[in-house]
PDB file of C-alpha atoms in Angstrom:
ATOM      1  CA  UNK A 218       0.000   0.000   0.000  1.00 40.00           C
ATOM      2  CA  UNK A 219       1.370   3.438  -0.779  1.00 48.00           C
ATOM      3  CA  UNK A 220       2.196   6.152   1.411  1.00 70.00           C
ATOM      4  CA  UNK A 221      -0.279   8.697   0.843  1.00 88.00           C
ATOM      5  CA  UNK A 222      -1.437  11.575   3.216  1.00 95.00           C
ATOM      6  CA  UNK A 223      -3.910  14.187   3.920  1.00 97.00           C
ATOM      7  CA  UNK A 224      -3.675  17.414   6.496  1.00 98.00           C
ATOM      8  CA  UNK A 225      -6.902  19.137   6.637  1.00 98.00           C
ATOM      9  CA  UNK A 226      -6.495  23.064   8.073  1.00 98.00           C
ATOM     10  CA  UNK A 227      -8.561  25.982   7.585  1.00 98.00           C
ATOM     11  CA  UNK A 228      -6.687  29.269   6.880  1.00 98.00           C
ATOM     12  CA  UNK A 229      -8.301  32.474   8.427  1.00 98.00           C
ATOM     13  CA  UNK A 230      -7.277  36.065   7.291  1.00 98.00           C
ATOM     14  CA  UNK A 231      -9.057  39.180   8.022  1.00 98.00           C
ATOM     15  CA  UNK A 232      -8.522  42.626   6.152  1.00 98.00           C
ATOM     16  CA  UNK A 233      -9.524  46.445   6.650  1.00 98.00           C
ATOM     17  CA  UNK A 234      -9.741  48.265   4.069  1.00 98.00           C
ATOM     18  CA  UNK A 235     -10.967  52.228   3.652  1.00 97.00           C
ATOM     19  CA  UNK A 236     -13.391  52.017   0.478  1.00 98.00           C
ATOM     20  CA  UNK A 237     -16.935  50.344   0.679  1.00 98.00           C
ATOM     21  CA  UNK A 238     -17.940  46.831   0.550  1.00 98.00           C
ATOM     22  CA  UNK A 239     -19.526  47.264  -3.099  1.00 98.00           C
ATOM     23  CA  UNK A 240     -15.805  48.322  -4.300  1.00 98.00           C
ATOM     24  CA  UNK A 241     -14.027  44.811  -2.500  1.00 98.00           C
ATOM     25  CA  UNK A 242     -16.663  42.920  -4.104  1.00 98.00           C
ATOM     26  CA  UNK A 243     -15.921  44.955  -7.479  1.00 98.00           C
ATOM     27  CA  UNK A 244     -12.134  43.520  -6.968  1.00 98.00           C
ATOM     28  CA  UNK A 245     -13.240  39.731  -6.815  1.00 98.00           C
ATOM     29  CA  UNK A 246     -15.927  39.924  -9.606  1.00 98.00           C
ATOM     30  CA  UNK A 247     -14.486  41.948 -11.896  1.00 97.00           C
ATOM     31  CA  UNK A 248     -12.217  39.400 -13.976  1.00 95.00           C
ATOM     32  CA  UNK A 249      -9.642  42.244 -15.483  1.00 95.00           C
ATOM     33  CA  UNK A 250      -9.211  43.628 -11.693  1.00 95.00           C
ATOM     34  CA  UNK A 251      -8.694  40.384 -10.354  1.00 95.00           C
ATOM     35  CA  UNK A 252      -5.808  39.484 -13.057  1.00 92.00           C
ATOM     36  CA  UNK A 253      -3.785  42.514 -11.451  1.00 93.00           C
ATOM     37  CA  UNK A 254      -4.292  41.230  -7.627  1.00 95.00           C
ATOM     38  CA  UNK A 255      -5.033  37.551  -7.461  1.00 94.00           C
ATOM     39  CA  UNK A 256      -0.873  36.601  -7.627  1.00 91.00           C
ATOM     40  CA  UNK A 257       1.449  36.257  -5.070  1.00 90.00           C
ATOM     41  CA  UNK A 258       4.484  37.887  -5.119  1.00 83.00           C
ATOM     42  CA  UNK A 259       5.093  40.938  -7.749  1.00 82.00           C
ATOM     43  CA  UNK A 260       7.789  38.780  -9.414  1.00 88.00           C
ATOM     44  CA  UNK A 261       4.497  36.004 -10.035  1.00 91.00           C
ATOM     45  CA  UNK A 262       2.767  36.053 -13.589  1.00 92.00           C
ATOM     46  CA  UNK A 263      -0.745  34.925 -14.018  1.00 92.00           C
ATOM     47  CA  UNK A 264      -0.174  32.944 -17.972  1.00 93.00           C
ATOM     48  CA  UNK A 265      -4.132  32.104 -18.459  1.00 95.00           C
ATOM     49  CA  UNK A 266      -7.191  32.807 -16.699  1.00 95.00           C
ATOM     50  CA  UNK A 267     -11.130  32.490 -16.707  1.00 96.00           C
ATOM     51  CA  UNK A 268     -13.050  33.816 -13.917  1.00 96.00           C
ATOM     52  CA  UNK A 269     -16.862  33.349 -15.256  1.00 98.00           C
ATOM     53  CA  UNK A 270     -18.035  34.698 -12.362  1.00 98.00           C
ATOM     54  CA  UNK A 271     -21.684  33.832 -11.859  1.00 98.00           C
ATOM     55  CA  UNK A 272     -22.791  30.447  -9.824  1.00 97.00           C
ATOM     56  CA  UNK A 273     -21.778  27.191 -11.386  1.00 96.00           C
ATOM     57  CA  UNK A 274     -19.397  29.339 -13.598  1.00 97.00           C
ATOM     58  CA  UNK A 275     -15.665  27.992 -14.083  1.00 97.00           C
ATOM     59  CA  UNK A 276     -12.446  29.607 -12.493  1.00 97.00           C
ATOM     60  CA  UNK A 277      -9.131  28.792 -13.779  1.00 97.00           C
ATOM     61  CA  UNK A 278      -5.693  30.293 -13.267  1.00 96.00           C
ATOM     62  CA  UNK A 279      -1.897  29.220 -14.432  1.00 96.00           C
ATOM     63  CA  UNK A 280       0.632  31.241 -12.716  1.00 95.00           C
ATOM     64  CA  UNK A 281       3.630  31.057 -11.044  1.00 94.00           C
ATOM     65  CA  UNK A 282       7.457  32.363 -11.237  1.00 92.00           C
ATOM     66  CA  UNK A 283       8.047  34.201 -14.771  1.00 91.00           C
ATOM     67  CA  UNK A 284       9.325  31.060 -16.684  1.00 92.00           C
ATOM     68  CA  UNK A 285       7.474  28.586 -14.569  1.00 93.00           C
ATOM     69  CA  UNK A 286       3.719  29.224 -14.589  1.00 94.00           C
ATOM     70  CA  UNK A 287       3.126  25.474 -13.876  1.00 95.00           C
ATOM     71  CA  UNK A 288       0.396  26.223 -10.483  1.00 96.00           C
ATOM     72  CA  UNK A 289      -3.124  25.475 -11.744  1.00 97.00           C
ATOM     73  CA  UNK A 290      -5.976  27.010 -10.026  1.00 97.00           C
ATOM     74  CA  UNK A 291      -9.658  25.153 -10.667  1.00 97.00           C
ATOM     75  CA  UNK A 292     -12.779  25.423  -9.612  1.00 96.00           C
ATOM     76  CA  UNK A 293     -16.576  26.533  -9.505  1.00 97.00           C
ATOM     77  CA  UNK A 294     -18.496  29.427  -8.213  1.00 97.00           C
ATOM     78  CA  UNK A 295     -20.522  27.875  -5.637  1.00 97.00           C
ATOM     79  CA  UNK A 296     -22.404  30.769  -4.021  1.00 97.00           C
ATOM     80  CA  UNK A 297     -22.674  34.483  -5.092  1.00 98.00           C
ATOM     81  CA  UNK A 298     -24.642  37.093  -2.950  1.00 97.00           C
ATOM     82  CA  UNK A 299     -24.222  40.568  -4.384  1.00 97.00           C
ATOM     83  CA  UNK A 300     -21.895  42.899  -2.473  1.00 97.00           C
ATOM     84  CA  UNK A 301     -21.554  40.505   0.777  1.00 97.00           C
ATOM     85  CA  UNK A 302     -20.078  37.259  -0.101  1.00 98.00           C
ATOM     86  CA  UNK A 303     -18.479  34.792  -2.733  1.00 98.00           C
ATOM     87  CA  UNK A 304     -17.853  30.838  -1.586  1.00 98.00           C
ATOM     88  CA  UNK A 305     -15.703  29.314  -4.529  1.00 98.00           C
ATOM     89  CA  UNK A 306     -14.679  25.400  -4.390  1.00 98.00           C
ATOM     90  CA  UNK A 307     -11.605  23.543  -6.163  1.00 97.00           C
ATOM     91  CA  UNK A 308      -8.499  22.388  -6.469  1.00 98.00           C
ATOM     92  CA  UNK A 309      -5.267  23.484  -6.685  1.00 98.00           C
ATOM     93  CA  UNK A 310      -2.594  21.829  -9.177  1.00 97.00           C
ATOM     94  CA  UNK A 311       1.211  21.522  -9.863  1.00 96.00           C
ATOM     95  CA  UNK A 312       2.611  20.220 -12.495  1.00 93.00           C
ATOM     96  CA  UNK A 313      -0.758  18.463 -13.223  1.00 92.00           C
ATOM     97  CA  UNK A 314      -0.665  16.734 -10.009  1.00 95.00           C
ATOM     98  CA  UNK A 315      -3.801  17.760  -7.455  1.00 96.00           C
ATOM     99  CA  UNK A 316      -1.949  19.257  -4.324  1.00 97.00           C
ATOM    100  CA  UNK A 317      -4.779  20.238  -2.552  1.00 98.00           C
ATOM    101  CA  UNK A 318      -8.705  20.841  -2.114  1.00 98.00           C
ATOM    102  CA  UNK A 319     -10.155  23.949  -1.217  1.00 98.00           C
ATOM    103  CA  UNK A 320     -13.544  25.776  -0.316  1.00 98.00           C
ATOM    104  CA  UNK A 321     -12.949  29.503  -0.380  1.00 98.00           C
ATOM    105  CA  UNK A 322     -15.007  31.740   1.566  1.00 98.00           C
ATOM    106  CA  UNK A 323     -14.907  35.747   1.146  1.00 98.00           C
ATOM    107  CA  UNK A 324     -17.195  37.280   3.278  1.00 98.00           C
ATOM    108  CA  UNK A 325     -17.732  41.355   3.028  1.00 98.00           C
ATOM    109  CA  UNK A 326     -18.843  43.669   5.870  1.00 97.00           C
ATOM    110  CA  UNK A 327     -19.322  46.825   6.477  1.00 97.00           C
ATOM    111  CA  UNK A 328     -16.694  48.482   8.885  1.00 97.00           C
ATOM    112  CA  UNK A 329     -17.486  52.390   9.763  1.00 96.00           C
ATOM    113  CA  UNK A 330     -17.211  54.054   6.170  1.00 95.00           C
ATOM    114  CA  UNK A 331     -14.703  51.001   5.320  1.00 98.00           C
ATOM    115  CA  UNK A 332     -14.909  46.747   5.043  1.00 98.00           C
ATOM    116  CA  UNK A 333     -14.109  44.270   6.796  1.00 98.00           C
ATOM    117  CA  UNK A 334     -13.057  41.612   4.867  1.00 98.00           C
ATOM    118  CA  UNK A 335     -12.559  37.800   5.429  1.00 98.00           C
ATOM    119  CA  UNK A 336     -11.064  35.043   3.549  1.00 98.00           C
ATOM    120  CA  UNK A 337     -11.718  31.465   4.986  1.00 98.00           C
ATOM    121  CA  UNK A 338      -9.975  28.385   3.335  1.00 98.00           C
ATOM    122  CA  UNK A 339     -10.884  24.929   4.307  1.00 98.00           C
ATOM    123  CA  UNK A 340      -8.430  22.758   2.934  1.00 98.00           C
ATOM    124  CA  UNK A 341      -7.326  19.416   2.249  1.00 98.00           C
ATOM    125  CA  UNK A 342      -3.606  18.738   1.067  1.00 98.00           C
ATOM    126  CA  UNK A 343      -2.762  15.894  -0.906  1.00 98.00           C
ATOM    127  CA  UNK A 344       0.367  13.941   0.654  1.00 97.00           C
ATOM    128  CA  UNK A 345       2.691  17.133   1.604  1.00 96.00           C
ATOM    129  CA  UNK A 346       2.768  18.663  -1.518  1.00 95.00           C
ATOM    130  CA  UNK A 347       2.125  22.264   0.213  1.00 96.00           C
ATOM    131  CA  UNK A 348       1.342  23.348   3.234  1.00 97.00           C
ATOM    132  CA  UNK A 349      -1.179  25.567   5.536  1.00 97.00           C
ATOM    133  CA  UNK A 350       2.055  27.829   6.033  1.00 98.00           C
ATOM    134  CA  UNK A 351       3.016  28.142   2.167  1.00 96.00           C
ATOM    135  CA  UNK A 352      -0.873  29.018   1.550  1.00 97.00           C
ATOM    136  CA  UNK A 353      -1.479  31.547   4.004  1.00 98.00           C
ATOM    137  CA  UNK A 354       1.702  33.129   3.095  1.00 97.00           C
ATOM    138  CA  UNK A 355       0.550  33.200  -0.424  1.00 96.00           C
ATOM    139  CA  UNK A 356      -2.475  34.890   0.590  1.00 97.00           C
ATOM    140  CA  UNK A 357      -1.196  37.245   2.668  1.00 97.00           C
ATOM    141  CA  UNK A 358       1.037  38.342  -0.087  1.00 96.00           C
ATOM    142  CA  UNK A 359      -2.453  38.167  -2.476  1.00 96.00           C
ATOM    143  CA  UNK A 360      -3.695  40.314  -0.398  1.00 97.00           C
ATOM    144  CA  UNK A 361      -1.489  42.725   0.402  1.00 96.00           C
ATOM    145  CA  UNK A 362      -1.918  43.475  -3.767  1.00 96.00           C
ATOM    146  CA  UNK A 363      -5.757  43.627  -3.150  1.00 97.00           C
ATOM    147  CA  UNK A 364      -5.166  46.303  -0.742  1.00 97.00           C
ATOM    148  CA  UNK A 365      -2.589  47.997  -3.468  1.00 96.00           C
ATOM    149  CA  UNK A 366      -5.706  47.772  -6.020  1.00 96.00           C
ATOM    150  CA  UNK A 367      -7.871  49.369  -3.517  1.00 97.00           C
ATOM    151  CA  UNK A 368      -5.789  52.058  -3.487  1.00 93.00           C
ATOM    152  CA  UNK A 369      -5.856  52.784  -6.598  1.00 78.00           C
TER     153      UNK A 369
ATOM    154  CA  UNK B1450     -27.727  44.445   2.758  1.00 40.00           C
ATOM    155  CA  UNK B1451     -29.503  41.160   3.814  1.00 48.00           C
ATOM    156  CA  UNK B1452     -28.075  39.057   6.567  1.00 70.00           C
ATOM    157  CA  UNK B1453     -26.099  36.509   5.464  1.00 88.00           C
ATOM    158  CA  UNK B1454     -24.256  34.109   7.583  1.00 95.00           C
ATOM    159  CA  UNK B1455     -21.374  31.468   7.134  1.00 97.00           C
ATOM    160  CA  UNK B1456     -20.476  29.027   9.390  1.00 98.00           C
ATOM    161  CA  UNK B1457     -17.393  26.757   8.720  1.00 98.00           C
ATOM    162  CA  UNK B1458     -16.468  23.526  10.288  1.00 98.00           C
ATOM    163  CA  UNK B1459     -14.611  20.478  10.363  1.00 98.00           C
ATOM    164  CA  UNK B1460     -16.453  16.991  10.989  1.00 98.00           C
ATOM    165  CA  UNK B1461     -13.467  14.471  11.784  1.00 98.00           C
ATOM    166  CA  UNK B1462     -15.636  10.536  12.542  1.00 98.00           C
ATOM    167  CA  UNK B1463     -13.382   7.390  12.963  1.00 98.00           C
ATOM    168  CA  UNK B1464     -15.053   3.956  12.770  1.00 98.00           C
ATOM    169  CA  UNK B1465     -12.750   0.613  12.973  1.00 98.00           C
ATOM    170  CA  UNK B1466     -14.508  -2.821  10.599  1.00 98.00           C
ATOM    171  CA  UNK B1467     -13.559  -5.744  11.169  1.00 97.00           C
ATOM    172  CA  UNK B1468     -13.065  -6.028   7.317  1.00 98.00           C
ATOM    173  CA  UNK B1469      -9.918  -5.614   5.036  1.00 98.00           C
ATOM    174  CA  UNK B1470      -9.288  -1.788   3.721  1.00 98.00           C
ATOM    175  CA  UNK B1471     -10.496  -3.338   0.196  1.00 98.00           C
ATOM    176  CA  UNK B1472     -13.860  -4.215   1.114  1.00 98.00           C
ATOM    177  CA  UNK B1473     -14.085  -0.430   2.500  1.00 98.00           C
ATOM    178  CA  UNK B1474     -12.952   0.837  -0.316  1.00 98.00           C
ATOM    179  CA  UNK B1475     -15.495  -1.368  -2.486  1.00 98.00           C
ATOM    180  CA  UNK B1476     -18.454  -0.414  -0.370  1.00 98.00           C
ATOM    181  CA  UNK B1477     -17.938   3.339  -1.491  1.00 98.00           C
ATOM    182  CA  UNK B1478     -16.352   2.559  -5.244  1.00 98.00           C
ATOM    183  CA  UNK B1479     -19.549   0.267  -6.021  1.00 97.00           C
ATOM    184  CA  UNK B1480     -22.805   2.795  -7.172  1.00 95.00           C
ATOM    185  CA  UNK B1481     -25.259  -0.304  -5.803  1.00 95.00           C
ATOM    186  CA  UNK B1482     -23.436  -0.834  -2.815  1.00 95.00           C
ATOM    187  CA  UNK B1483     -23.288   3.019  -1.734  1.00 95.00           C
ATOM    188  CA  UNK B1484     -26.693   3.336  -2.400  1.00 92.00           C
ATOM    189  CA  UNK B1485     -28.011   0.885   0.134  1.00 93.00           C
ATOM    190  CA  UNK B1486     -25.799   2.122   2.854  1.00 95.00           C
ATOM    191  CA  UNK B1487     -25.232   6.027   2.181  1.00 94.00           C
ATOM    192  CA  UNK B1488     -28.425   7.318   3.671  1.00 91.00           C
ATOM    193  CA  UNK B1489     -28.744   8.425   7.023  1.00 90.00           C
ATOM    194  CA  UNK B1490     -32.350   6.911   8.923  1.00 83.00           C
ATOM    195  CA  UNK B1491     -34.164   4.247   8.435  1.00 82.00           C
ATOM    196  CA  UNK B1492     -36.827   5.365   7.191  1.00 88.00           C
ATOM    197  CA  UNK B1493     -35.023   7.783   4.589  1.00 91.00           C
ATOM    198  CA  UNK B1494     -34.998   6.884   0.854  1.00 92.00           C
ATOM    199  CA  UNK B1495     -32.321   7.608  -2.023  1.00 92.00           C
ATOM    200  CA  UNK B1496     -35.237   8.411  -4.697  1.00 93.00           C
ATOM    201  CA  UNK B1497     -32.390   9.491  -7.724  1.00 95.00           C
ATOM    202  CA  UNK B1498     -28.618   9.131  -7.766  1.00 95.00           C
ATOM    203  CA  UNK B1499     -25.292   8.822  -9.682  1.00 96.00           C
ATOM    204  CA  UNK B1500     -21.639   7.848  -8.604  1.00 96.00           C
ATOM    205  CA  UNK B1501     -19.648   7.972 -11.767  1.00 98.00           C
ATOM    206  CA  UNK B1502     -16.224   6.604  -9.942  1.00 98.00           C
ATOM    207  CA  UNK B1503     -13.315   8.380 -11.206  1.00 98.00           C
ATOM    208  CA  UNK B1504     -11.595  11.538 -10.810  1.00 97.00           C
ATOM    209  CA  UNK B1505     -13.706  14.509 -12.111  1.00 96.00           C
ATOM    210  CA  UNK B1506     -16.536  11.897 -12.229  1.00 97.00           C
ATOM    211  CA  UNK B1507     -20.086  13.086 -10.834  1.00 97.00           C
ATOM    212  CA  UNK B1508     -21.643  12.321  -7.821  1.00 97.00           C
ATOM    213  CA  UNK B1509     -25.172  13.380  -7.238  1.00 97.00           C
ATOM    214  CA  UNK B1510     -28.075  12.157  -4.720  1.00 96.00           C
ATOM    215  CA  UNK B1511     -31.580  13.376  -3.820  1.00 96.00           C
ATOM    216  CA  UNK B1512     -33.185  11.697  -0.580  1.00 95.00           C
ATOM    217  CA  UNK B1513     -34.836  12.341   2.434  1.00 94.00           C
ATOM    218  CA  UNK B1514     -37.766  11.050   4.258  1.00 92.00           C
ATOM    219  CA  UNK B1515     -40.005   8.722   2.143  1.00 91.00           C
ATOM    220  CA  UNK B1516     -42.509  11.156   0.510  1.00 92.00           C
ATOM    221  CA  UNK B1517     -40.109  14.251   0.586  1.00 93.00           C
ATOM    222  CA  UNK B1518     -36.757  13.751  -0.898  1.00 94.00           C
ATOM    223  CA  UNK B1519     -35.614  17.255  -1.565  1.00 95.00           C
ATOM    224  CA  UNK B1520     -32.158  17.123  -0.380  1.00 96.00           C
ATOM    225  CA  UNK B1521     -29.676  17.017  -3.195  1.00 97.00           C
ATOM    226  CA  UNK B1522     -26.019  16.147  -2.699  1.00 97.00           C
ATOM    227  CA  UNK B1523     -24.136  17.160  -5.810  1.00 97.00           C
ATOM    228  CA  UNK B1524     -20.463  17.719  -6.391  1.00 96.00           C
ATOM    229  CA  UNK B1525     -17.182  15.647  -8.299  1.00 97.00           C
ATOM    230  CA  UNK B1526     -14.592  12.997  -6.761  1.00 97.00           C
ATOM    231  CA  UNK B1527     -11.398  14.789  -6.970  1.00 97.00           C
ATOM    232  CA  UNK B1528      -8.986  12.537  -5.842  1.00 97.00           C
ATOM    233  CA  UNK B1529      -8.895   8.690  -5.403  1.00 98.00           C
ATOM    234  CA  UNK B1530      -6.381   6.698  -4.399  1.00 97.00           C
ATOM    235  CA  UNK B1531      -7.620   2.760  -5.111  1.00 97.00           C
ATOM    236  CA  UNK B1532      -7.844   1.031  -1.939  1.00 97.00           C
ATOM    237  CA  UNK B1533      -6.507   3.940   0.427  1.00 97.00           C
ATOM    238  CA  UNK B1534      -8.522   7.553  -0.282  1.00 98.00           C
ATOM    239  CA  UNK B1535     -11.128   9.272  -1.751  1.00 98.00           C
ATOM    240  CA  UNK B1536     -11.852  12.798  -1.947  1.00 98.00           C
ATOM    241  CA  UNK B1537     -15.458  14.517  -2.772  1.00 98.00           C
ATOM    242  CA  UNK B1538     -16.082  18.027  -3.228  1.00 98.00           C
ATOM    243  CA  UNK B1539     -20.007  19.609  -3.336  1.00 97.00           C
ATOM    244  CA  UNK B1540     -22.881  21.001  -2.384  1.00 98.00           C
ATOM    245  CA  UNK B1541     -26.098  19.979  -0.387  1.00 98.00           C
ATOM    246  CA  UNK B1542     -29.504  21.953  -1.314  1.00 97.00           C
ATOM    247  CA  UNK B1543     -32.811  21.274   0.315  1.00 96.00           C
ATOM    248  CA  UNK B1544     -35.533  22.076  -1.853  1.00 93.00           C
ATOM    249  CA  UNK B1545     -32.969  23.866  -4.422  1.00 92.00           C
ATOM    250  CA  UNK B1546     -31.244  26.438  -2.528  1.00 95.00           C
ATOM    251  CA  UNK B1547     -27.477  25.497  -1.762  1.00 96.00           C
ATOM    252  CA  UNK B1548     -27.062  24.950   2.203  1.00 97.00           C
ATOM    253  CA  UNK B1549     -23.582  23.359   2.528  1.00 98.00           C
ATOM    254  CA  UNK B1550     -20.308  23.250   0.660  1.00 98.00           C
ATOM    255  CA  UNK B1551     -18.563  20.879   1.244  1.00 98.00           C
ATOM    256  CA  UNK B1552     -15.043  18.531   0.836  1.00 98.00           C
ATOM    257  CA  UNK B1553     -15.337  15.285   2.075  1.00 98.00           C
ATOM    258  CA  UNK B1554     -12.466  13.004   2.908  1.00 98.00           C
ATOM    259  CA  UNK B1555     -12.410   8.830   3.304  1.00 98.00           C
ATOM    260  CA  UNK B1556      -9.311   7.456   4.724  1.00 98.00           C
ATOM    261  CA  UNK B1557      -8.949   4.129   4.464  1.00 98.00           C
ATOM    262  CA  UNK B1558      -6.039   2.578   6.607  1.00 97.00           C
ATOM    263  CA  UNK B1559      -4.966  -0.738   7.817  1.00 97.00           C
ATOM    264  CA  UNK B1560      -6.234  -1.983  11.289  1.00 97.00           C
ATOM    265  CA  UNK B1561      -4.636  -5.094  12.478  1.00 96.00           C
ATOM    266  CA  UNK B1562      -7.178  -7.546  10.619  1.00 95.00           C
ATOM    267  CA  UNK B1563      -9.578  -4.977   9.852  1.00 98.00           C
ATOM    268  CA  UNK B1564      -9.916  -1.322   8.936  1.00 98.00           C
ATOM    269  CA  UNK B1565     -10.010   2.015  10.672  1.00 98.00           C
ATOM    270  CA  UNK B1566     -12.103   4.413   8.069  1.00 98.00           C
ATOM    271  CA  UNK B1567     -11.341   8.134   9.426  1.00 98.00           C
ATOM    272  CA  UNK B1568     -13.980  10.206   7.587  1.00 98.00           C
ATOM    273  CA  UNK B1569     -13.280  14.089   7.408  1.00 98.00           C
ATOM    274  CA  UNK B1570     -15.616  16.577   6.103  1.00 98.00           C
ATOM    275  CA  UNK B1571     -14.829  20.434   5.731  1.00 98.00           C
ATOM    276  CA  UNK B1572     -17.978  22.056   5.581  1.00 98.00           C
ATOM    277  CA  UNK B1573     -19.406  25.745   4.922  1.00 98.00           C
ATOM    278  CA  UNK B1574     -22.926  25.877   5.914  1.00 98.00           C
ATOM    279  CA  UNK B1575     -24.727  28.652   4.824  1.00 98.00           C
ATOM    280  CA  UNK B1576     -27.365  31.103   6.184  1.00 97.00           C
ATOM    281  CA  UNK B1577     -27.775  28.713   9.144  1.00 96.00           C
ATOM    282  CA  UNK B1578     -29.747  26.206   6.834  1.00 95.00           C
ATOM    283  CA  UNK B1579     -27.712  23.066   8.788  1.00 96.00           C
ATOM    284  CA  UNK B1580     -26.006  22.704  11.415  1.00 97.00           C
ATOM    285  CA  UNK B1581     -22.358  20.927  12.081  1.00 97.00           C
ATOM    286  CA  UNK B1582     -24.183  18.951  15.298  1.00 98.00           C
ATOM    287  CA  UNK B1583     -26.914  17.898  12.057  1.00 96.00           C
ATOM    288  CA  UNK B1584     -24.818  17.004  10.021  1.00 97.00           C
ATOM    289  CA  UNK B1585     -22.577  14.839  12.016  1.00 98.00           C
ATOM    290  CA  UNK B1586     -25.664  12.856  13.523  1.00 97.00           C
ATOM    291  CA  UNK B1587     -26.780  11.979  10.050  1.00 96.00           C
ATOM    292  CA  UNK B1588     -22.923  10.596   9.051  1.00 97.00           C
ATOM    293  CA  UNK B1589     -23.473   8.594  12.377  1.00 97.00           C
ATOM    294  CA  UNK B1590     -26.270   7.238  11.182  1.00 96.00           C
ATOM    295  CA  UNK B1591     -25.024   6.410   7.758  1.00 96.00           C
ATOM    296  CA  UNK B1592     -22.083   5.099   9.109  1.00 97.00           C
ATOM    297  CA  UNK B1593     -23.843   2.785  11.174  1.00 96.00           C
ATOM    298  CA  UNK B1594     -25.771   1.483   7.815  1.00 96.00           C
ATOM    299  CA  UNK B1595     -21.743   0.781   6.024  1.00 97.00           C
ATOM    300  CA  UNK B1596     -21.704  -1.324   9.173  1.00 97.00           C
ATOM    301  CA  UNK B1597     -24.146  -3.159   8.364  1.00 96.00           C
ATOM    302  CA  UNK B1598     -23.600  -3.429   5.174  1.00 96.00           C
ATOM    303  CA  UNK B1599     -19.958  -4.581   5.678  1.00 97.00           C
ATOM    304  CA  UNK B1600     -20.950  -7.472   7.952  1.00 93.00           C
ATOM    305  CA  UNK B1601     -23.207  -8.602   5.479  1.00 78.00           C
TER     306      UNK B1601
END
């Protein structure tokens, strides 16, 4: 029998930011805007995306190191509710080879004049090919470009 | 802005058989197998359903109590390892609206003689439609039908 393992963890980050809810949801739904964020690292290319953003539509995204786009992001839109919330489920690839499961939650809240914004990630990795650290770090940097976008 | 709520979780159930990790594995692989145990109640029919086996393959159910089968469990195996792991990813909807998303993990290890079977499932349940306590007491129940089933 193989060797084969799983590690289940769910990933919590929270966010601030100073514009409205409707503009963070703008960010996640508006596939050109979320081209420009949705990497991480600035030295990161995204090579191909879809983000048919609409329930039961597809999400797809090759990126990775300039030269070595080989991560695969797949999945569905699961749940949509204007303004206040996006759940997204899928998988996450390298090389071709599944290293993980995901459900993605992003909920959006009003904060004073600003948001409050949370990304929950329940997921399963596939026999240590990456880890809870490695993904929250990648989202952290993500999101650290969201903010950037906000900005702008 | 309406109130929408999220709540995630992370159902972790263990059972031990006194049956090799194969026959396990068989009792979820085989569509007419899984349909006589996967169903939590007694009293609870599976009134549609399809397990295409295979990675990206679907798997879809609608059951409930006899006379009002509206829940729907839909989604895709995403990873299965033959003998050793299987990984689902869906929804559940009662009556059509989504109430759950969902991964859901079978391990499948070697037990002395028999088998522990260390089911995980990540769930986001949504707008307070289930609950994690729900859920778990209807994989108890369904788990006590593979019992069954594997003694047979």
């Amino acid at each position: 029998m193989s060797r084969r393992t799983v590690v289940h963890d769910t990933i919590v980050i929270e966010r601030r930011f100073a514009v409205t809810p409707a503009r963070v949801f703008a960010a996640w739904a508006d596939p050109v805007a979320r081209d420009r964020w949705d990497v991480p690292g600035d030295d990161w290319v995204v090579c191909e995306s879809e983000h048919d953003f609409r329930v039961g539509g597809r999400e797809y995204c090759r990126f990775g190191p300039q030269g070595d786009a080989r991560l695969c992001g797949e999945g569905r839109y699961v749940d949509i509710v204007s303004g206040r919330r996006i759940v997204m489920a899928g998988t996450m690839s390298d090389g071709g080879t599944v290293i993980s499961v995901s459900i993605g939650t992003v909920e959006i809240l009003p904060d004073g004049a600003g948001t409050l914004m949370i990304y929950t990630e329940q997921v399963a990795f596939l026999d240590g090919r990456d880890t809870s650290a490695q993904r929250t770090k990648g989202w952290r940097q993500i999101l650290d470009r969201l903010e950037v976008e906000l900005k702008g």
